[in-house]
XYZ file of N, CA and C in Angstrom:
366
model
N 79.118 98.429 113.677
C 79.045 98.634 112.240
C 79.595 100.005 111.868
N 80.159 99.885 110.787
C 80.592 100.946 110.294
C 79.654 101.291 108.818
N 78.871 102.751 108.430
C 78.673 103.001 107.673
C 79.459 103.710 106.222
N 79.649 103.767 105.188
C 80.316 104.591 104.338
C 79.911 104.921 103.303
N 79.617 106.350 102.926
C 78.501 107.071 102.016
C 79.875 108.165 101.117
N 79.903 107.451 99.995
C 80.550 108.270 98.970
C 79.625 109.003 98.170
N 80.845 110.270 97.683
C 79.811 110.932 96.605
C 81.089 112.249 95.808
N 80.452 112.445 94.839
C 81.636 113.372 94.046
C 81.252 112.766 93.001
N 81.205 111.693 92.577
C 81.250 111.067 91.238
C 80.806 111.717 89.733
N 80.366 111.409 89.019
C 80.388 111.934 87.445
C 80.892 111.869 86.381
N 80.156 112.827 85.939
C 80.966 112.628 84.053
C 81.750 113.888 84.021
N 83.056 113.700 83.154
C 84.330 114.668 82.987
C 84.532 114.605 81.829
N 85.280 115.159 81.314
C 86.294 115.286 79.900
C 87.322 114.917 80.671
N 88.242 114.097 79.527
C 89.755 114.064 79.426
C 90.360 114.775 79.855
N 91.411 114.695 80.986
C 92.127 115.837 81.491
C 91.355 116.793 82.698
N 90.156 116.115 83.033
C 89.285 117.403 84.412
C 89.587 116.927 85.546
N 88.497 117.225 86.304
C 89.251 116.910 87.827
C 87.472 116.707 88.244
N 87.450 115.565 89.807
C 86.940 115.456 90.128
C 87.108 115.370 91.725
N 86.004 115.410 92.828
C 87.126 115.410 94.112
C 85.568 114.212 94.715
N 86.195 113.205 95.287
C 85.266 112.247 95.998
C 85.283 112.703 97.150
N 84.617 112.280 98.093
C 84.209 111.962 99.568
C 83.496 111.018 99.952
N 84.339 110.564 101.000
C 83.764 109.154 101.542
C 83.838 109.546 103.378
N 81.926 109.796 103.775
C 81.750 110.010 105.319
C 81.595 108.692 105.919
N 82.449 108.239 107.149
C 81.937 107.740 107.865
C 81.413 107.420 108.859
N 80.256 107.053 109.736
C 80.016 107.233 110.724
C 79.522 105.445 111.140
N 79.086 105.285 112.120
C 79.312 104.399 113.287
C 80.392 104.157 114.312
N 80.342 103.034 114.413
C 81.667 102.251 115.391
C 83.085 103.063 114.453
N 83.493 104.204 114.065
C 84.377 104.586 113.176
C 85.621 104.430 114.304
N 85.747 104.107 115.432
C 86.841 104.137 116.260
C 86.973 102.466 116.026
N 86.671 101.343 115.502
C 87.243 100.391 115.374
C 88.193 100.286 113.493
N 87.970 101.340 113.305
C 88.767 101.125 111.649
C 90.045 102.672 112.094
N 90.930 102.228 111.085
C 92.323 102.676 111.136
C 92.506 103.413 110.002
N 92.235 102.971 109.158
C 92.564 102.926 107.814
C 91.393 103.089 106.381
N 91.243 104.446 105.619
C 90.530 103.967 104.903
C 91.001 104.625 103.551
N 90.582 103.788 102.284
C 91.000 103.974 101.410
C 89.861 104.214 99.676
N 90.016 104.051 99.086
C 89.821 103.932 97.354
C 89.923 102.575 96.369
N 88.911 101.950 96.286
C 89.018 100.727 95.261
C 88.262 101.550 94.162
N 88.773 101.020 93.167
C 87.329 101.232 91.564
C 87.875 100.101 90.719
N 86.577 99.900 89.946
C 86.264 98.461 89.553
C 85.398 99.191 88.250
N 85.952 98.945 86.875
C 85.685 98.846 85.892
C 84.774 97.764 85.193
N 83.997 98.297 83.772
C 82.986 96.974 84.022
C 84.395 95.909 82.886
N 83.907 94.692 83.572
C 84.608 94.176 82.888
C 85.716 93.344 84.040
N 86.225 94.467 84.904
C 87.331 93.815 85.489
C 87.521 93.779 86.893
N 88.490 93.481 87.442
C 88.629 93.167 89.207
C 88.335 94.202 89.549
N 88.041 94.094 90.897
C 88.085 95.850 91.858
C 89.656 95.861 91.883
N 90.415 97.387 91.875
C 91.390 97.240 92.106
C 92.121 98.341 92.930
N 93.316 98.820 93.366
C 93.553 99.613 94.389
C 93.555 100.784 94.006
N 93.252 101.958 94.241
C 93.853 102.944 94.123
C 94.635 103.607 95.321
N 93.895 103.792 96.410
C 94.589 104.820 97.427
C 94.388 104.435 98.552
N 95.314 104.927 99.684
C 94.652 104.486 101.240
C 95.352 105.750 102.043
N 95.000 105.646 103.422
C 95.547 106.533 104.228
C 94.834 106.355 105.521
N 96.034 106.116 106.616
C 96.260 105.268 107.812
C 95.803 106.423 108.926
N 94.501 106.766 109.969
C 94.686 107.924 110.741
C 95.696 107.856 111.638
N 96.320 106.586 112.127
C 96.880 106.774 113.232
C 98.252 107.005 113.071
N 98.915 106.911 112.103
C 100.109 106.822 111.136
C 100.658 108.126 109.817
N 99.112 108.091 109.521
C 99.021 109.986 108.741
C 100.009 109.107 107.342
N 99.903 107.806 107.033
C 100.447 107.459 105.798
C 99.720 107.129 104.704
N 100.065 107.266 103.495
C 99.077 107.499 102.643
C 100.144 106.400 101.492
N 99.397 105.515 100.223
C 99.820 104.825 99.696
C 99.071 105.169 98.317
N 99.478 104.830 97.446
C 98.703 105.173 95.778
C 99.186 103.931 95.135
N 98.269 103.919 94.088
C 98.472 102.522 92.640
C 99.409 103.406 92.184
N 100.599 102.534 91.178
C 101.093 103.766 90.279
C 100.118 104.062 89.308
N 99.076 103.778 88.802
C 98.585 103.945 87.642
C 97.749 105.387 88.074
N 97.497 105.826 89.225
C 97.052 107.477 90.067
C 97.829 108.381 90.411
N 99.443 107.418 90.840
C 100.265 108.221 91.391
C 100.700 109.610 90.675
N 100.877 110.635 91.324
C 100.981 111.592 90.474
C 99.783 112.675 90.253
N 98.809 112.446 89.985
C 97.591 112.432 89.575
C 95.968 112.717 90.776
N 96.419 112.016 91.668
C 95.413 111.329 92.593
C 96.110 111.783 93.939
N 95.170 112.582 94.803
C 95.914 113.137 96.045
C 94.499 112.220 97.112
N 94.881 111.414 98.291
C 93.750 111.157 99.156
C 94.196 111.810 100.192
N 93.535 112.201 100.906
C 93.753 113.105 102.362
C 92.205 112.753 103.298
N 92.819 113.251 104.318
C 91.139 113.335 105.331
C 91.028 114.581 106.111
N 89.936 114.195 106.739
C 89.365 115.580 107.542
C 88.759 114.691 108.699
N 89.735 115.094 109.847
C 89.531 113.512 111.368
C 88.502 114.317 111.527
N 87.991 115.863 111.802
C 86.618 116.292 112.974
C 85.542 115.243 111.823
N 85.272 114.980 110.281
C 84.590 114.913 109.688
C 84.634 113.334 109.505
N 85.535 112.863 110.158
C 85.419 111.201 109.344
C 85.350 111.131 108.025
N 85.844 112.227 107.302
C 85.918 111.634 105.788
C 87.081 111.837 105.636
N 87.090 111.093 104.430
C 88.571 110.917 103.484
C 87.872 111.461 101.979
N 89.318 111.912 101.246
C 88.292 112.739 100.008
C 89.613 112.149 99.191
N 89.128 112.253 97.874
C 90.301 111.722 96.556
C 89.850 113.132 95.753
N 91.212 113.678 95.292
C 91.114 114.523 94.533
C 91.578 113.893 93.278
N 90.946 113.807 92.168
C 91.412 113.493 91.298
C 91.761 114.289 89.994
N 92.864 114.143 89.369
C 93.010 115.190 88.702
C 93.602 114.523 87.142
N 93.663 115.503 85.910
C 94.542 114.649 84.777
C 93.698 113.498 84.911
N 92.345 113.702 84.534
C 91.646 112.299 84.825
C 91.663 112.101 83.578
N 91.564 110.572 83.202
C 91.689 109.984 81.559
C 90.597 108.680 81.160
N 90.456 108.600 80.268
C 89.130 107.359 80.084
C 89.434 106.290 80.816
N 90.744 105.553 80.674
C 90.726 104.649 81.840
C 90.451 104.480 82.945
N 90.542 105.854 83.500
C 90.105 106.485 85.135
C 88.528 105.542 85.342
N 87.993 105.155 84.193
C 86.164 105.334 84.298
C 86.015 104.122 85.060
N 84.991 104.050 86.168
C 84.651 102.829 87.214
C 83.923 103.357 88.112
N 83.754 102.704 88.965
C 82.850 102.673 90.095
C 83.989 102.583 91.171
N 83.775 103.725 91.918
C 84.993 103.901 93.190
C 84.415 103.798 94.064
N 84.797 102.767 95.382
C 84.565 102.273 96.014
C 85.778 102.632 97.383
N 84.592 103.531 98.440
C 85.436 103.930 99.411
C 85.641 102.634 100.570
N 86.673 102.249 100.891
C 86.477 101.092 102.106
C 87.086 101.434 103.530
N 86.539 100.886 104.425
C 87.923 100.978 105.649
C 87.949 99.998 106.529
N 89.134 100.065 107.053
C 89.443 98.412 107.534
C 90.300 98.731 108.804
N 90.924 97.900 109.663
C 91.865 98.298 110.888
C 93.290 98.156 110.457
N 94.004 98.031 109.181
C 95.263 98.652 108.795
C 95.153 98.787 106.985
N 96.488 99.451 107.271
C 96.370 100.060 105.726
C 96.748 98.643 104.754
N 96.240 98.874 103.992
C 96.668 97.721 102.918
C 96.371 98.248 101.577
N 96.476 97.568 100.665
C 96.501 97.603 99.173
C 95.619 96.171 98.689
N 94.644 95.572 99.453
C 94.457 94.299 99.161
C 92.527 94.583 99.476
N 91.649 94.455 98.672
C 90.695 94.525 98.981
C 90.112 93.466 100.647
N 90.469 92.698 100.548
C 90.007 91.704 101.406
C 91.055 91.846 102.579
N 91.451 93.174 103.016
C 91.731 93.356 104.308
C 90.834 94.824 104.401
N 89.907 95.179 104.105
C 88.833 96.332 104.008
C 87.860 95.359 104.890
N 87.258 95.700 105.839
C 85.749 95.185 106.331
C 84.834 95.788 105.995
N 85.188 97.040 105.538
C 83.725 98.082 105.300
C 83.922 98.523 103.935
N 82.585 98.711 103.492
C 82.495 99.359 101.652
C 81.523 100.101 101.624
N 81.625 101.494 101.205
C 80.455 102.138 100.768
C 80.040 100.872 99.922
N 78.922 101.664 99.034
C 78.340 101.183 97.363
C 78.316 101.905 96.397
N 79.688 102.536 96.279
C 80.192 103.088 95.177
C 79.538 104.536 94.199
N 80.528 105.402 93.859
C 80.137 106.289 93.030
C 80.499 106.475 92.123
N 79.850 105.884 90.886
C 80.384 106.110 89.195
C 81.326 107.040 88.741
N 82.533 107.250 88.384
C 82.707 107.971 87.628
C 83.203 107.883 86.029
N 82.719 108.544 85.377
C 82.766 108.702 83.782
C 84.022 109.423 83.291
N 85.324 108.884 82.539
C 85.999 110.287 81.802
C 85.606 110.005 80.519
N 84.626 110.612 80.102
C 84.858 110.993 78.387
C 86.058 110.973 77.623
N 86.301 110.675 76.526
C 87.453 111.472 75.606
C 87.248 112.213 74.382
């Protein structure tokens, strides 16, 4: 099993910045890959970010690109989203996952935190 404990989340103004982290620990040598879903109320979970350890490649939605930096820290098993130029649409529940390759597709993720709210005001 793999565990995954996000946190950073909150309320912002239009235009702030927020920075997530997502630790993981267990079996973390059977996942490759971990990334960023958020899921608005209302609508699908959908992609934002990923980044591959064994590969050091990193992928974005365009709707972050620009905006949205994911990186990791291997001694720490986390991956962190910096988010920046954040805007009301930004607002959802982000959902760190990781899986054994990179994808853009929720349902190649095996593992999910349970998400950390974040709010942009306007």
């Amino acid at each position: 099993q793999v565990q995954l404990v996000e946190s950073g989340g909150g309320l912002v103004q239009a235009g702030g910045s927020l920075r997530l982290s997502c630790a993981a620990s267990g079996r973390t040598f059977s996942i490759d890959a971990m990334g960023w879903f958020r899921q608005a109320s209302g609508k699908e979970r959908e992609f934002v970010a990923t980044i591959s350890w064994s590969a050091t490649k990193t992928y974005y939605a365009d709707s972050v690109k620009g905006r949205f930096t994911i990186s990791r820290d291997d001694a720490k098993n986390t991956v962190y989203l910096q988010m920046n130029s954040l805007k009301p649409e930004d607002t959802a529940v982000y959902y760190c996952a990781a899986g054994l390759v990179v994808g853009v597709y929720a349902h190649e993720y095996r593992y999910w935190g349970q998400g950390t709210q974040v709010t942009v005001s306007s």
